[in-house]
């Protein structure tokens, strides 16, 4: 409740401040309600930590965040984006979390020529066929996280998989990514289910069906409230021992673990960050996050943090100039750093991040769930997928 008040207070107060000075205004379009509200708040926490750590004043100009709730609804996300651009006259945009909202925002930001930095939504098209010089992604593409899991699972002995994900762009793109690699390796997808994104409250009918297929593994993508509910029910139904669970790593995010508890053990996932990464950068980040927020940081916090850092470093290159758009877009490609997840840079060919991907297993260690890294694939870069940034 306090957090909601804080968010809305900032939304109400900042436009007045923004008009009165030469601040750099960043419009933030994230879900603060709905199925991905936890994710939106976590990205925001990471972003604000970066502003605190790397400096929210560039060449005498204060960076100000103006936050809007996308509600995980494409139409709302687009109308909030238009409001931030036309009414609040923001210089940059950060958002969204969901692929369907990103799809709805893309044409508007491309035509309005306002840089959009995506801190989560993985919609392949935005750094593929529908890429734009104005759209830069710091998180992942849906393909980037999932495509290596098909061959990896086949190599580990899986021959049949059942797929399940929410029925929207991200769910379909992620399942396509794993299906492609798994079938190419020689495996068979025996069935798939796409429950609705917003309305699904009970997985029982789906679990009964999957049990009847008896696949070697169930591969899923769920996040937010869906991930919490799914993991609990999979455990309650005693499925974990019979059908091994694998998938996009958000299923057992540290953000959902307090609600999932030990039911989250025994999952194999792929992700761009796990808290157990053994590096000084990660330890320093986790410690700073814990000091400020009194909890462990998840991959969503890292994405918000790296987004903030990228923006600050880019603005340092342009000495706070956001009007020379050519120089600003070029500067995004000039910044690279080693962050909590490892080496970070933006691919100038697609504007998607190039990063390491971790394959992990969740295990109980001393009564808590840990993400134990089994494999790491370095410098994972997306193919062009129809992207031609010179057409922007
Ligand atoms: C997406 O819609 O792209 C997405 C949402 C939550 C986690 C990962 C991806």
PDB file of N, CA and C and ligand atoms in Angstrom, residues 36 39 97-100 120-123 140 142 168-171 174 221-224 250 300, ligand 1:
ATOM      1  N   UNK A  36       1.478  -8.809 -13.697  1.00  0.00           N
ATOM      2  CA  UNK A  36       2.925  -8.580 -13.627  1.00  0.00           C
ATOM      3  C   UNK A  36       3.297  -7.387 -12.732  1.00  0.00           C
ATOM      4  N   UNK A  39       6.619  -7.549 -11.012  1.00  0.00           N
ATOM      5  CA  UNK A  39       7.750  -7.348 -11.924  1.00  0.00           C
ATOM      6  C   UNK A  39       7.987  -5.856 -12.166  1.00  0.00           C
ATOM      7  N   UNK A  97       6.950  -4.300 -19.462  1.00  0.00           N
ATOM      8  CA  UNK A  97       7.310  -5.645 -18.990  1.00  0.00           C
ATOM      9  C   UNK A  97       6.797  -6.715 -19.953  1.00  0.00           C
ATOM     10  N   UNK A  98       5.618  -6.485 -20.536  1.00  0.00           N
ATOM     11  CA  UNK A  98       4.966  -7.558 -21.303  1.00  0.00           C
ATOM     12  C   UNK A  98       5.110  -7.364 -22.817  1.00  0.00           C
ATOM     13  N   UNK A  99       5.294  -8.484 -23.510  1.00  0.00           N
ATOM     14  CA  UNK A  99       5.506  -8.467 -24.963  1.00  0.00           C
ATOM     15  C   UNK A  99       4.324  -7.875 -25.721  1.00  0.00           C
ATOM     16  N   UNK A 100       3.098  -8.130 -25.238  1.00  0.00           N
ATOM     17  CA  UNK A 100       1.927  -7.600 -25.969  1.00  0.00           C
ATOM     18  C   UNK A 100       1.849  -6.078 -25.839  1.00  0.00           C
ATOM     19  N   UNK A 120      12.364  -5.217 -19.949  1.00  0.00           N
ATOM     20  CA  UNK A 120      11.911  -6.605 -19.762  1.00  0.00           C
ATOM     21  C   UNK A 120      11.293  -7.209 -21.032  1.00  0.00           C
ATOM     22  N   UNK A 121      10.207  -6.649 -21.537  1.00  0.00           N
ATOM     23  CA  UNK A 121       9.426  -7.315 -22.592  1.00  0.00           C
ATOM     24  C   UNK A 121      10.308  -7.913 -23.691  1.00  0.00           C
ATOM     25  N   UNK A 122      10.127  -9.229 -23.930  1.00  0.00           N
ATOM     26  CA  UNK A 122      11.040  -9.943 -24.827  1.00  0.00           C
ATOM     27  C   UNK A 122      10.569 -10.098 -26.259  1.00  0.00           C
ATOM     28  N   UNK A 123       9.449  -9.507 -26.612  1.00  0.00           N
ATOM     29  CA  UNK A 123       8.874  -9.638 -27.970  1.00  0.00           C
ATOM     30  C   UNK A 123       9.960  -9.637 -29.051  1.00  0.00           C
ATOM     31  N   UNK A 140      16.296  -9.009 -22.853  1.00  0.00           N
ATOM     32  CA  UNK A 140      16.456 -10.285 -23.571  1.00  0.00           C
ATOM     33  C   UNK A 140      15.433 -10.282 -24.687  1.00  0.00           C
ATOM     34  N   UNK A 142      12.696 -13.064 -26.383  1.00  0.00           N
ATOM     35  CA  UNK A 142      12.089 -14.333 -25.954  1.00  0.00           C
ATOM     36  C   UNK A 142      12.843 -15.521 -26.533  1.00  0.00           C
ATOM     37  N   UNK A 168      -0.315 -15.446 -25.135  1.00  0.00           N
ATOM     38  CA  UNK A 168      -0.050 -14.118 -25.712  1.00  0.00           C
ATOM     39  C   UNK A 168       1.329 -14.176 -26.359  1.00  0.00           C
ATOM     40  N   UNK A 169       1.742 -13.073 -26.976  1.00  0.00           N
ATOM     41  CA  UNK A 169       2.953 -13.078 -27.807  1.00  0.00           C
ATOM     42  C   UNK A 169       4.146 -13.775 -27.147  1.00  0.00           C
ATOM     43  N   UNK A 170       4.441 -13.420 -25.888  1.00  0.00           N
ATOM     44  CA  UNK A 170       5.632 -13.982 -25.242  1.00  0.00           C
ATOM     45  C   UNK A 170       5.525 -15.497 -25.101  1.00  0.00           C
ATOM     46  N   UNK A 171       4.348 -15.973 -24.685  1.00  0.00           N
ATOM     47  CA  UNK A 171       4.154 -17.412 -24.495  1.00  0.00           C
ATOM     48  C   UNK A 171       4.390 -18.171 -25.790  1.00  0.00           C
ATOM     49  N   UNK A 174       8.172 -17.977 -26.996  1.00  0.00           N
ATOM     50  CA  UNK A 174       9.095 -18.794 -26.202  1.00  0.00           C
ATOM     51  C   UNK A 174       8.921 -20.279 -26.513  1.00  0.00           C
ATOM     52  N   UNK A 221       6.659 -21.496 -19.581  1.00  0.00           N
ATOM     53  CA  UNK A 221       6.981 -20.105 -19.281  1.00  0.00           C
ATOM     54  C   UNK A 221       5.816 -19.541 -18.477  1.00  0.00           C
ATOM     55  N   UNK A 222       6.084 -19.191 -17.232  1.00  0.00           N
ATOM     56  CA  UNK A 222       5.119 -18.430 -16.429  1.00  0.00           C
ATOM     57  C   UNK A 222       5.902 -17.437 -15.577  1.00  0.00           C
ATOM     58  N   UNK A 223       5.301 -16.280 -15.326  1.00  0.00           N
ATOM     59  CA  UNK A 223       5.927 -15.273 -14.456  1.00  0.00           C
ATOM     60  C   UNK A 223       4.836 -14.633 -13.605  1.00  0.00           C
ATOM     61  N   UNK A 224       5.244 -13.865 -12.600  1.00  0.00           N
ATOM     62  CA  UNK A 224       4.285 -13.149 -11.750  1.00  0.00           C
ATOM     63  C   UNK A 224       3.377 -14.105 -10.989  1.00  0.00           C
ATOM     64  N   UNK A 250      12.230 -17.616 -15.371  1.00  0.00           N
ATOM     65  CA  UNK A 250      11.455 -16.726 -14.488  1.00  0.00           C
ATOM     66  C   UNK A 250      10.537 -17.505 -13.554  1.00  0.00           C
ATOM     67  N   UNK A 300      14.727  -9.221 -12.589  1.00  0.00           N
ATOM     68  CA  UNK A 300      13.967  -8.026 -13.012  1.00  0.00           C
ATOM     69  C   UNK A 300      14.626  -6.763 -12.427  1.00  0.00           C
TER      70      UNK A 300
HETATM   71  C1  LIG B   1       7.069 -10.776 -21.744  1.00  0.00           C
HETATM   72  O1  LIG B   1       5.847 -10.598 -21.868  1.00  0.00           O
HETATM   73  O2  LIG B   1       7.863 -10.542 -22.664  1.00  0.00           O
HETATM   74  C2  LIG B   1       7.623 -11.306 -20.455  1.00  0.00           C
HETATM   75  C3  LIG B   1       6.893 -11.147 -19.287  1.00  0.00           C
HETATM   76  C4  LIG B   1       7.403 -11.648 -18.106  1.00  0.00           C
HETATM   77  C5  LIG B   1       8.636 -12.275 -18.076  1.00  0.00           C
HETATM   78  C6  LIG B   1       9.348 -12.436 -19.240  1.00  0.00           C
HETATM   79  C7  LIG B   1       8.839 -11.961 -20.441  1.00  0.00           C
END
